[in-house]
Amino acid sequence: MTTASSNTIKILRTVQQVRQWRRQCLLNGKTVGFIPTMGALHSGHCSLISQSLKDNHHTIVSIFVNPSQFAPHEDLEAYPRTLESDLKILEDFPKGNVVDAVFVPKISEMYPSGITLEVPKQKGAFVTVQGCSEQLEGASRPAFFRGVATVVTKLLNIVTPDQVYFGQKDAQQCVVIKNLVKDLLIDTNVNVLPTLRESNGLALSSRNAYLSDEVRDQSSIIYRALSNGKAFYETSTKKTNQPVKSSDILNEIHHTLESKPDNFNIEYISINHPQSLEELEFVEPGVGAIISTAVRVPKEKEEGEARLIDNVVLS
Amino acid sequence: MTTASSNTIKILRTVQQVRQWRRQCLLNGKTVGFIPTMGALHSGHCSLISQSLKDNHHTIVSIFVNPSQFAPHEDLEAYPRTLESDLKILEDFPKGNVVDAVFVPKISEMYPSGITLEVPKQKGAFVTVQGCSEQLEGASRPAFFRGVATVVTKLLNIVTPDQVYFGQKDAQQCVVIKNLVKDLLIDTNVNVLPTLRESNGLALSSRNAYLSDEVRDQSSIIYRALSNGKAFYETSTKKTNQPVKSSDILNEIHHTLESKPDNFNIEYISINHPQSLEELEFVEPGVGAIISTAVRVPKEKEEGEARLIDNVVLS
C-alpha cells in the first residue's frame, strides 16, 4: 500500500512499489534522479537532492540504514534513525520543487536471504569491488565497502535511475561506486557533487555535532592543510607542467599540520589515483589524484574521539 | 555497427547495441526472453531457446566464454569457440521462429577493468553468492560460481530480460543464479528447464563427445542410480508421508552403482536442500532436495578423464 505524507511525497515501502512508480515514469518518458541515503539528512544531502531536482523530471530518495556495511563491533544499533525529521526536511523544500518519492524499505525487503553482521556466516549475494576497497577507509573497515557496494547494487537494480548522486566528501565510496557501475554494466550515470563546508572550511558531517566549538574551530586546519597541498601541486604544475612528487605535496601538508592541537591524531594522509585509488609516487597533470585524510579529534561530551574525513581532488 | 547474419538474426557486439535493441522492445510493449551461453550450442541450449521463443515476443542469446569462471590451470584457451556453427544452428530454427538477436561481446566489453584469472590480482566488481557456492561443484573449483554469478549479473544488467532460461543439468548454477536474482533484486524471472537426455538416460553434454561408445553406454548407470534413489524416496513418502533419511537414499544409489566399471570414479553423491544447497540429513516431502553427482570416466582418445555431472530433483 502506498501512503502519502502531508505534502505530496509518496512513501514507498516495498521493491514492488518502487518498480511500479519507476515503470510509470519510464512509460511517460520521464527521467529519474536518485539519492541513496542512510537518513539523518543534512544540507549535504539536500544539495544532492537540489541538483537531482534540477536535472531530472522526477527525484526519489532512499532512506535505509544498511546493516551489511557495519562490523559486529560497530554502532549499527546506535546509528541515528530520524525518519520523521528527515521527511520534514524533504517536505520543506520550496513548493513545486519537492522530491516525488521516498523509499523506506525494511531490512527483509533489501536482504531477502537475511543478514548477519558476521561476514563468514552471511548467506546470499554480495558485491566486492577489488582494488579500490582495501586501502584508506577500507584498511580499518575490511567489509565496509563490500556492504556499500552490495546495497548500492540492490538499490540501483530496484530504482534503475537515469542519474544517481553522491557527495565528494566520501571520496573512496564515490570511486567504489563508479567502478561498480562501470564493471557490472549498470545503466545509470554517477554524479559526484562537491563537498559542502562550514564557513571555516570544515567539511559538513553529522559527526561535527560531536565537537565543542573550540575543536570545531581547530578542525579547520584539516582542510587548510589539504588545500595548501593542492596549491603546492597547482603552483608546481603551472610552472613546469611536470609530474609532482607525492612526498613533496605531503611535506607541504604536514608542514601546515605542525600547528595542529596535540590531541588530534592523524590516521592517514594519502595521495591516490582518482579512478583506481592506487597510491601514487608522482601526480601527473591531466591524470590528477585524490588527497584524502582521516583525523581523530576529541569529542565534546563523551569519552573517545570523533573521526573526521576529508579530501581534495587534483586534476 | 549492427550487422545482420544471412537470416534475420541481429548480431550485437556492444553493450550499447543491446541496450538500444532492448529499449525499443520495451517502448513497443514487447517481452524479452534471454538465454546466456558460452557457445558450442547443442540440443540442450536449443530446448531453452525454443521455450523462450514460445514464452516471449522477442528472444536474445548471448555467446560469451567467460574468463572469470576458469581457474588459471583450467582450459580457458582450449574451450571450444564455434561461432559460425553456433550461428548456423540459430539460423536453422524453423522460419518465423528464430531468435531476434545474438550478443557476442569482446572480453573488454564485459570486463571494462580488464580480467586476469588469478583471483587475488583481479580488479573491479565481482559477485559472490555465499552459502550455495562452496560445496559440490564449488568444492573443487573455488572461484567458479563467483565467475558465473559475476558474468550473469553483468548480462542481466545489460539485457534486462523479462525471462531468463537455464538448464537443470547445472543444478548448482541454477540455485546460485536464483539466489543472485532474489538477493540483488534483479527484475527478471529465472526459468529452469529439465535436463535433456540421450535415449539411455545419459544427460546431454558437450563432454559426451569425449566418450567411446562403450563408456557412453556404461555411463547410463549414473542416471539409473540417481533415478533409483528418487524412486526409493517416492515410494517411502507415498507410504508414510514422513521425512526420509538421506543415508537410506544414498544406500539405494550406491547399491545400483556397485555394478559400475572399476575405472569410473565417483567424486561425490550428495543430497542437498533445493534452495540453500545445505546438506540434508533427512528429505522432507514438500521441501524436497537435489541429489547430485560428479563422476569421472575414461576419455576415448586422450589421456585423462571426462567429468560427468547429473542430478535429480525430489519434491
XYZ file of C-alpha atoms in Angstrom:
630
model
C 0.000 0.000 0.000
C 1.370 3.405 -0.944
C 0.843 6.107 1.637
C 1.289 9.849 1.082
C 2.851 12.156 3.667
C 1.295 15.576 4.416
C 2.988 17.095 1.365
C 2.810 15.168 -1.914
C 5.799 12.898 -1.274
C 4.952 9.232 -1.844
C 6.364 6.925 0.817
C 7.238 3.598 -0.809
C 7.972 0.630 1.443
C 8.452 -2.262 -0.981
C 10.546 -3.069 -4.024
C 7.327 -3.724 -5.902
C 6.009 -0.221 -5.188
C 9.234 1.406 -6.391
C 9.158 -0.674 -9.580
C 5.580 0.353 -10.319
C 6.399 4.013 -9.761
C 9.542 3.737 -11.888
C 7.815 1.921 -14.727
C 5.235 4.685 -14.920
C 7.983 7.319 -15.177
C 9.590 5.304 -17.977
C 6.368 4.848 -19.917
C 5.707 8.593 -19.589
C 9.184 9.291 -20.974
C 10.289 10.984 -17.727
C 13.825 10.847 -16.297
C 14.515 9.813 -12.715
C 17.227 11.018 -10.350
C 18.066 9.057 -7.208
C 19.795 9.930 -3.932
C 20.544 6.903 -1.720
C 20.944 7.863 1.961
C 21.037 6.337 5.422
C 18.774 9.145 6.677
C 19.856 11.752 9.275
C 19.606 14.175 6.365
C 21.682 17.355 6.444
C 22.497 20.129 3.978
C 24.995 17.855 2.219
C 22.166 15.514 1.243
C 19.958 18.490 0.388
C 22.496 19.794 -2.109
C 22.435 16.391 -3.879
C 18.639 16.441 -3.883
C 18.529 20.003 -5.260
C 20.828 19.008 -8.092
C 18.655 15.976 -8.923
C 15.510 18.127 -8.878
C 17.192 20.409 -11.430
C 18.488 17.582 -13.639
C 15.513 15.192 -13.791
C 11.738 15.132 -14.216
C 11.383 13.041 -11.057
C 13.511 12.503 -7.962
C 13.462 9.677 -5.425
C 15.407 9.463 -2.147
C 16.036 6.214 -0.277
C 16.457 6.092 3.492
C 17.926 2.796 4.645
C 20.465 2.123 7.372
C 22.391 -0.655 5.655
C 23.422 -3.373 8.137
C 25.998 -5.070 5.906
C 28.349 -2.085 5.978
C 28.630 -2.238 9.788
C 31.059 -4.607 11.512
C 29.741 -6.514 14.554
C 31.629 -4.164 16.936
C 30.347 -1.026 15.203
C 27.340 1.104 16.052
C 24.516 -0.264 13.859
C 22.085 -0.104 16.794
C 23.140 3.407 17.814
C 23.088 4.839 14.295
C 20.607 7.767 14.226
C 17.172 6.902 12.806
C 15.260 10.146 12.356
C 12.622 9.336 9.756
C 10.121 11.959 10.916
C 12.548 14.855 10.841
C 14.024 13.523 7.569
C 10.566 13.611 5.968
C 10.030 17.090 7.375
C 13.259 18.244 5.718
C 12.112 16.757 2.392
C 8.677 18.350 2.678
C 10.185 21.748 3.441
C 11.810 22.082 0.040
C 10.249 25.042 -1.852
C 6.791 24.256 -3.233
C 6.863 22.743 -6.717
C 10.450 21.628 -6.114
C 9.983 18.621 -3.877
C 11.081 15.011 -4.358
C 8.403 12.693 -5.706
C 9.037 9.652 -3.569
C 10.956 8.286 -0.613
C 11.868 4.608 -0.486
C 11.990 3.386 3.124
C 12.425 -0.391 2.973
C 12.577 -2.878 5.824
C 15.749 -4.939 6.173
C 13.934 -8.064 4.939
C 12.968 -6.229 1.753
C 16.604 -5.433 0.989
C 18.094 -8.692 2.300
C 15.609 -11.429 1.342
C 18.080 -14.124 2.474
C 18.501 -12.358 5.831
C 21.634 -10.579 7.038
C 24.004 -11.123 9.932
C 26.943 -8.778 10.540
C 29.442 -11.641 10.759
C 30.753 -11.915 7.216
C 31.713 -15.626 7.268
C 28.178 -16.523 8.410
C 26.416 -14.425 5.782
C 24.300 -16.126 3.134
C 23.337 -14.697 -0.227
C 24.732 -12.389 -2.888
C 27.410 -9.802 -2.107
C 29.351 -7.447 -4.319
C 33.018 -6.611 -3.819
C 34.982 -4.049 -5.796
C 38.564 -5.268 -5.709
C 41.480 -2.869 -5.932
C 39.821 0.237 -4.504
C 38.099 -1.115 -1.380
C 41.058 -2.327 0.679
C 43.057 0.853 1.333
C 42.305 4.160 3.158
C 38.854 3.839 4.816
C 38.805 0.132 3.891
C 42.004 -0.576 5.837
C 40.325 -0.156 9.207
C 36.921 -1.465 7.998
C 37.566 -4.510 5.801
C 33.916 -5.308 4.922
C 32.688 -1.711 4.769
C 32.856 -1.123 1.017
C 31.569 -4.645 0.334
C 28.462 -3.631 2.295
C 28.222 -0.315 0.452
C 28.724 -1.934 -2.984
C 26.133 -4.606 -2.198
C 23.405 -2.234 -1.040
C 24.050 0.258 -3.846
C 23.801 -2.553 -6.424
C 20.471 -3.600 -4.934
C 19.157 -0.030 -4.825
C 20.232 0.679 -8.404
C 18.568 -2.561 -9.540
C 15.346 -1.527 -7.825
C 15.236 2.149 -8.824
C 17.085 1.973 -12.208
C 17.642 5.737 -12.106
C 18.924 7.782 -15.036
C 21.117 9.738 -12.630
C 22.373 8.861 -9.156
C 24.030 11.364 -6.802
C 26.805 11.051 -4.241
C 28.939 13.577 -2.330
C 32.670 14.019 -2.900
C 33.084 14.050 0.912
C 33.103 10.224 0.755
C 35.736 10.138 -1.958
C 36.525 6.439 -1.752
C 32.841 5.493 -1.746
C 32.457 7.507 -4.948
C 35.344 5.615 -6.582
C 33.977 2.236 -5.459
C 30.547 3.071 -6.860
C 31.860 4.442 -10.146
C 33.837 1.224 -10.648
C 30.860 -0.873 -9.608
C 28.581 0.812 -12.136
C 31.197 0.530 -14.871
C 32.112 -3.116 -14.186
C 28.631 -4.505 -13.574
C 27.373 -2.550 -16.584
C 24.639 -0.824 -14.635
C 22.785 1.622 -16.870
C 22.996 4.839 -14.839
C 25.115 7.998 -14.596
C 27.023 8.546 -11.366
C 27.174 12.220 -10.353
C 29.637 13.295 -7.675
C 28.953 16.724 -6.201
C 31.441 18.914 -4.284
C 31.792 18.677 -0.521
C 29.795 21.278 1.410
C 31.811 23.072 4.081
C 31.279 25.220 7.153
C 32.487 28.811 6.835
C 35.891 27.858 8.303
C 36.316 25.114 5.668
C 35.456 22.095 7.862
C 33.621 19.503 5.722
C 29.958 19.120 6.688
C 29.254 15.890 8.551
C 26.717 14.657 11.066
C 29.748 13.895 13.230
C 30.585 17.598 13.582
C 27.775 17.688 16.163
C 30.089 15.755 18.490
C 32.613 18.619 18.567
C 32.974 21.526 21.023
C 33.120 24.994 19.456
C 36.831 25.050 20.176
C 37.589 21.715 18.482
C 35.347 22.653 15.582
C 37.423 25.792 15.084
C 40.651 23.857 15.413
C 39.432 21.210 12.933
C 39.505 23.774 10.162
C 43.223 23.015 9.977
C 42.419 19.740 8.162
C 41.014 21.390 5.053
C 43.579 24.177 5.263
C 46.393 21.612 5.160
C 44.843 19.711 2.220
C 44.262 22.984 0.371
C 47.878 24.012 0.885
C 48.936 20.660 -0.585
C 46.672 21.289 -3.551
C 48.008 24.833 -4.007
C 51.577 23.497 -3.914
C 50.695 20.991 -6.684
C 48.974 23.630 -8.798
C 51.832 26.085 -8.468
C 54.375 23.405 -9.414
C 52.464 22.170 -12.440
C 51.670 25.680 -13.632
C 55.401 26.378 -13.712
C 56.676 23.145 -15.206
C 53.704 21.033 -16.384
C 55.727 18.096 -14.991
C 54.620 15.348 -12.587
C 54.939 16.374 -8.919
C 56.377 14.059 -6.265
C 53.689 12.971 -3.829
C 56.189 13.185 -0.983
C 56.695 16.909 -1.726
C 52.935 17.509 -1.603
C 52.696 15.520 1.643
C 55.553 17.540 3.157
C 53.616 20.705 2.441
C 50.523 19.263 4.146
C 52.468 18.032 7.175
C 54.105 21.441 7.445
C 50.667 23.056 7.878
C 49.645 20.333 10.329
C 52.595 21.094 12.605
C 50.377 23.656 14.313
C 47.527 21.173 14.965
C 46.481 20.508 18.576
C 48.337 17.591 20.242
C 45.105 15.661 20.790
C 44.382 15.493 17.039
C 45.505 12.077 15.753
C 46.147 11.690 12.057
C 45.170 8.191 10.885
C 46.373 8.633 7.333
C 47.104 11.233 4.673
C 47.351 9.617 1.280
C 47.647 10.581 -2.384
C 45.888 8.144 -4.716
C 44.916 7.692 -8.343
C 41.442 9.213 -8.927
C 39.979 6.066 -10.590
C 41.934 3.102 -9.205
C 42.908 4.566 -5.801
C 46.386 3.135 -6.212
C 48.877 5.042 -4.104
C 50.849 7.444 -6.309
C 54.537 8.247 -6.140
C 54.002 11.106 -8.590
C 50.926 13.129 -9.517
C 50.706 13.721 -13.220
C 48.870 16.772 -14.624
C 45.831 15.542 -16.591
C 45.642 12.328 -14.562
C 45.338 14.007 -11.185
C 44.814 12.456 -7.775
C 42.759 12.451 -4.613
C 44.460 13.605 -1.427
C 42.493 12.180 1.469
C 42.827 12.075 5.228
C 41.191 10.744 8.367
C 41.808 12.564 11.657
C 40.574 11.595 15.099
C 39.661 14.553 17.309
C 38.278 14.718 20.881
C 34.509 14.610 21.372
C 32.850 17.304 23.478
C 30.529 15.355 25.766
C 31.626 11.733 25.680
C 34.812 9.806 26.089
C 36.569 8.921 22.882
C 37.171 10.567 19.580
C 35.228 11.648 16.506
C 36.721 10.530 13.227
C 36.733 13.293 10.596
C 37.478 12.533 6.950
C 38.139 14.986 4.162
C 39.738 15.141 0.738
C 40.694 17.405 -2.146
C 40.876 16.496 -5.807
C 43.887 17.351 -8.008
C 43.381 17.492 -11.745
C 27.544 -1.027 -36.034
C 24.873 -3.689 -36.106
C 25.375 -6.404 -38.699
C 22.791 -8.928 -39.820
C 23.604 -12.579 -40.493
C 22.178 -14.324 -43.581
C 18.879 -14.963 -41.797
C 17.327 -12.085 -39.866
C 19.296 -12.552 -36.663
C 20.926 -9.317 -35.478
C 24.489 -9.763 -34.262
C 25.128 -7.293 -31.465
C 28.694 -6.703 -30.328
C 28.425 -3.922 -27.760
C 26.502 -3.222 -24.587
C 25.237 -0.064 -26.220
C 23.716 -2.004 -29.142
C 21.929 -4.413 -26.806
C 20.527 -1.536 -24.758
C 19.195 0.182 -27.876
C 17.561 -3.031 -29.068
C 16.132 -3.708 -25.594
C 14.793 -0.184 -25.171
C 12.910 -0.476 -28.449
C 11.303 -3.748 -27.283
C 10.253 -2.046 -24.065
C 8.807 1.007 -25.764
C 6.870 -1.292 -28.096
C 5.488 -3.161 -25.097
C 7.219 -6.408 -26.139
C 8.605 -9.006 -23.738
C 12.151 -10.326 -23.999
C 13.496 -13.803 -23.209
C 17.228 -14.382 -22.779
C 19.474 -17.447 -22.969
C 23.063 -16.820 -21.789
C 25.515 -19.383 -23.238
C 29.225 -19.963 -23.728
C 28.517 -21.120 -27.298
C 29.179 -24.687 -28.538
C 25.412 -24.863 -28.802
C 23.719 -28.275 -28.571
C 20.153 -29.510 -28.247
C 20.139 -28.615 -24.537
C 20.576 -24.949 -25.436
C 18.055 -25.316 -28.260
C 15.372 -26.539 -25.875
C 15.910 -23.396 -23.756
C 15.708 -21.234 -26.870
C 12.529 -22.958 -28.062
C 10.884 -22.336 -24.718
C 11.868 -18.660 -24.807
C 10.518 -18.324 -28.357
C 7.190 -19.682 -27.066
C 7.078 -17.511 -23.950
C 8.209 -14.102 -25.246
C 7.747 -11.673 -28.117
C 11.497 -11.468 -28.617
C 14.433 -13.737 -27.768
C 18.123 -12.928 -27.454
C 21.006 -15.391 -26.969
C 24.431 -14.403 -25.678
C 27.589 -16.266 -26.648
C 30.490 -15.406 -24.382
C 33.217 -17.656 -22.996
C 33.519 -16.108 -19.556
C 37.131 -15.984 -18.394
C 36.419 -15.307 -14.722
C 34.859 -18.739 -14.185
C 38.064 -20.501 -15.262
C 40.949 -21.080 -12.851
C 44.474 -20.381 -14.153
C 45.150 -24.146 -14.548
C 41.843 -24.760 -16.387
C 41.208 -24.835 -20.112
C 40.062 -21.297 -20.989
C 42.259 -21.305 -24.106
C 41.110 -24.771 -25.214
C 37.394 -24.126 -24.624
C 35.558 -24.637 -27.954
C 34.733 -21.414 -29.829
C 32.425 -22.308 -32.689
C 30.658 -19.056 -33.501
C 29.980 -19.899 -37.134
C 28.349 -23.242 -36.469
C 26.519 -21.724 -33.481
C 25.017 -19.049 -35.723
C 24.134 -21.748 -38.255
C 22.246 -23.652 -35.548
C 20.357 -20.490 -34.604
C 19.511 -19.699 -38.228
C 18.235 -23.226 -38.818
C 15.332 -22.869 -36.412
C 12.020 -23.113 -38.333
C 11.190 -19.954 -40.279
C 9.249 -17.386 -38.238
C 10.526 -18.991 -35.070
C 14.065 -17.698 -34.893
C 15.802 -15.659 -32.191
C 15.928 -11.924 -32.837
C 19.443 -11.199 -31.719
C 22.732 -12.714 -30.614
C 25.001 -10.809 -28.270
C 28.655 -11.667 -28.933
C 30.738 -9.288 -26.817
C 34.504 -8.977 -26.599
C 36.120 -9.568 -23.212
C 36.847 -5.843 -22.843
C 33.146 -5.100 -23.288
C 32.209 -7.405 -20.395
C 35.240 -6.634 -18.197
C 35.915 -2.919 -18.650
C 38.503 -3.020 -15.838
C 40.241 -5.990 -17.503
C 40.347 -9.548 -16.167
C 43.111 -11.857 -15.053
C 42.386 -15.430 -13.936
C 44.316 -15.026 -10.693
C 41.643 -14.006 -8.209
C 43.868 -12.074 -5.779
C 45.169 -9.922 -8.653
C 41.732 -9.156 -10.099
C 40.476 -5.570 -10.112
C 36.876 -4.467 -10.329
C 33.417 -5.641 -9.248
C 32.692 -9.299 -8.514
C 29.597 -11.024 -7.181
C 29.694 -13.928 -4.753
C 26.689 -15.927 -3.601
C 27.618 -17.205 -0.164
C 26.186 -20.416 1.211
C 25.492 -22.223 -2.057
C 28.742 -21.707 -3.992
C 31.254 -23.519 -1.773
C 30.041 -27.141 -1.821
C 29.584 -29.766 -4.604
C 30.968 -28.305 -7.858
C 32.345 -25.345 -5.888
C 34.494 -27.590 -3.681
C 36.926 -28.415 -6.473
C 36.538 -25.035 -8.219
C 36.540 -22.332 -5.503
C 36.115 -19.288 -7.785
C 33.862 -20.936 -10.369
C 30.463 -19.737 -9.130
C 31.879 -16.284 -8.323
C 32.756 -16.092 -12.031
C 29.322 -17.361 -13.058
C 27.494 -15.003 -10.680
C 29.554 -12.044 -11.855
C 29.005 -12.596 -15.570
C 25.315 -13.386 -15.155
C 24.828 -10.184 -13.147
C 26.510 -8.217 -15.925
C 24.471 -9.921 -18.653
C 21.194 -9.405 -16.799
C 22.065 -5.738 -16.265
C 22.732 -5.339 -19.983
C 19.782 -7.316 -21.370
C 17.209 -6.746 -18.559
C 15.131 -9.682 -19.847
C 11.624 -10.478 -18.656
C 12.544 -14.173 -18.631
C 15.935 -15.858 -18.464
C 16.480 -19.585 -19.115
C 18.872 -22.153 -17.644
C 19.088 -25.952 -17.742
C 18.544 -28.176 -14.697
C 21.647 -30.127 -15.757
C 23.732 -27.474 -13.975
C 21.680 -27.718 -10.801
C 24.007 -25.758 -8.556
C 24.396 -22.995 -11.123
C 20.599 -22.682 -11.168
C 20.494 -22.341 -7.385
C 23.298 -19.767 -7.375
C 21.522 -17.718 -10.034
C 18.115 -17.924 -8.384
C 19.646 -16.653 -5.149
C 21.579 -13.982 -7.005
C 18.441 -12.666 -8.702
C 16.485 -12.751 -5.441
C 19.188 -11.113 -3.303
C 20.335 -8.424 -5.732
C 16.691 -7.685 -6.545
C 17.171 -8.140 -10.261
C 13.850 -7.729 -12.049
C 13.662 -10.945 -14.075
C 12.126 -14.429 -13.870
C 14.524 -17.357 -13.738
C 13.227 -20.404 -15.649
C 14.898 -23.757 -15.100
C 14.104 -26.375 -17.762
C 14.529 -30.153 -17.431
C 17.757 -31.899 -18.401
C 17.756 -33.371 -21.912
C 18.996 -36.957 -22.056
C 20.256 -39.471 -24.589
C 17.996 -42.486 -25.107
C 19.909 -44.457 -22.447
C 19.356 -41.683 -19.892
C 22.814 -40.089 -20.021
C 22.480 -36.322 -19.566
C 23.327 -34.369 -22.733
C 26.657 -32.590 -22.501
C 29.301 -31.376 -24.914
C 31.638 -33.567 -22.896
C 29.860 -36.761 -24.032
C 31.794 -36.337 -27.284
C 34.918 -37.397 -25.372
C 33.450 -40.860 -24.646
C 33.799 -44.130 -26.555
C 30.541 -45.883 -27.447
C 31.267 -48.401 -24.723
C 31.836 -45.828 -21.984
C 28.814 -43.855 -23.186
C 26.696 -46.978 -22.723
C 28.217 -47.685 -19.341
C 27.670 -44.078 -18.244
C 23.926 -44.613 -18.318
C 24.376 -46.161 -14.878
C 24.748 -42.658 -13.401
C 21.199 -41.581 -14.172
C 19.858 -45.076 -13.411
C 21.373 -44.901 -9.930
C 20.017 -41.393 -9.255
C 16.584 -42.473 -10.539
C 16.577 -45.478 -8.242
C 17.347 -43.164 -5.330
C 14.466 -40.938 -6.376
C 12.116 -43.926 -6.731
C 13.112 -45.121 -3.253
C 12.247 -41.682 -1.824
C 8.933 -41.503 -3.653
C 7.903 -44.990 -2.562
C 8.803 -44.208 1.059
C 6.950 -40.911 1.182
C 3.910 -42.289 -0.639
C 3.589 -44.897 2.112
C 4.312 -42.745 5.157
C 4.441 -39.059 4.134
C 7.344 -38.882 6.600
C 10.852 -37.460 6.069
C 13.252 -39.976 4.550
C 16.817 -40.434 5.819
C 19.319 -39.225 3.220
C 21.630 -42.113 4.106
C 18.909 -44.586 3.113
C 18.500 -42.898 -0.278
C 22.286 -42.849 -0.742
C 22.482 -46.576 0.112
C 19.993 -47.266 -2.640
C 22.090 -45.255 -5.119
C 25.344 -46.908 -4.082
C 23.666 -50.286 -4.406
C 22.966 -49.583 -8.092
C 26.474 -48.230 -8.571
C 28.039 -51.497 -7.357
C 27.892 -52.722 -10.945
C 29.695 -49.656 -12.355
C 33.002 -50.196 -14.222
C 36.098 -50.033 -11.995
C 37.527 -47.106 -13.958
C 34.529 -44.873 -13.114
C 35.481 -42.632 -10.189
C 32.719 -41.090 -8.141
C 33.721 -37.620 -6.918
C 30.617 -37.029 -4.824
C 26.991 -38.034 -4.453
C 25.156 -35.556 -2.288
C 21.618 -34.729 -1.148
C 21.032 -31.018 -0.615
C 18.292 -28.511 0.112
C 16.794 -27.279 -3.188
C 17.153 -23.551 -2.356
C 20.086 -23.283 0.068
C 22.075 -26.369 -1.039
C 22.721 -27.226 2.603
C 23.446 -30.920 3.006
C 20.358 -32.697 4.311
C 20.191 -35.463 6.898
C 16.510 -36.008 6.054
C 14.474 -35.175 2.961
C 11.099 -33.762 3.863
C 8.128 -34.153 1.487
C 7.076 -30.681 0.304
C 10.575 -29.296 0.879
C 12.351 -31.784 -1.363
C 16.004 -31.960 -2.342
C 18.505 -32.180 -5.168
C 20.517 -35.377 -5.467
C 23.618 -34.562 -7.466
C 26.755 -36.381 -8.510
C 30.014 -35.936 -10.383
C 31.673 -38.997 -11.895
C 34.998 -39.155 -13.713
C 35.067 -41.641 -16.609
C 37.824 -42.525 -19.115
C 38.134 -40.478 -22.309
C 38.250 -42.295 -25.651
C 41.120 -40.626 -27.465
C 43.182 -38.769 -24.906
C 44.779 -39.469 -21.585
C 42.723 -38.465 -18.597
C 39.090 -38.469 -17.640
C 35.875 -36.718 -18.609
C 33.910 -35.358 -15.690
C 30.178 -36.084 -15.985
C 27.663 -34.364 -13.708
C 23.996 -35.159 -13.270
C 21.180 -34.645 -10.784
C 17.571 -35.451 -9.996
C 15.113 -33.302 -8.077
C 12.970 -34.652 -5.223
C 9.798 -32.768 -4.340
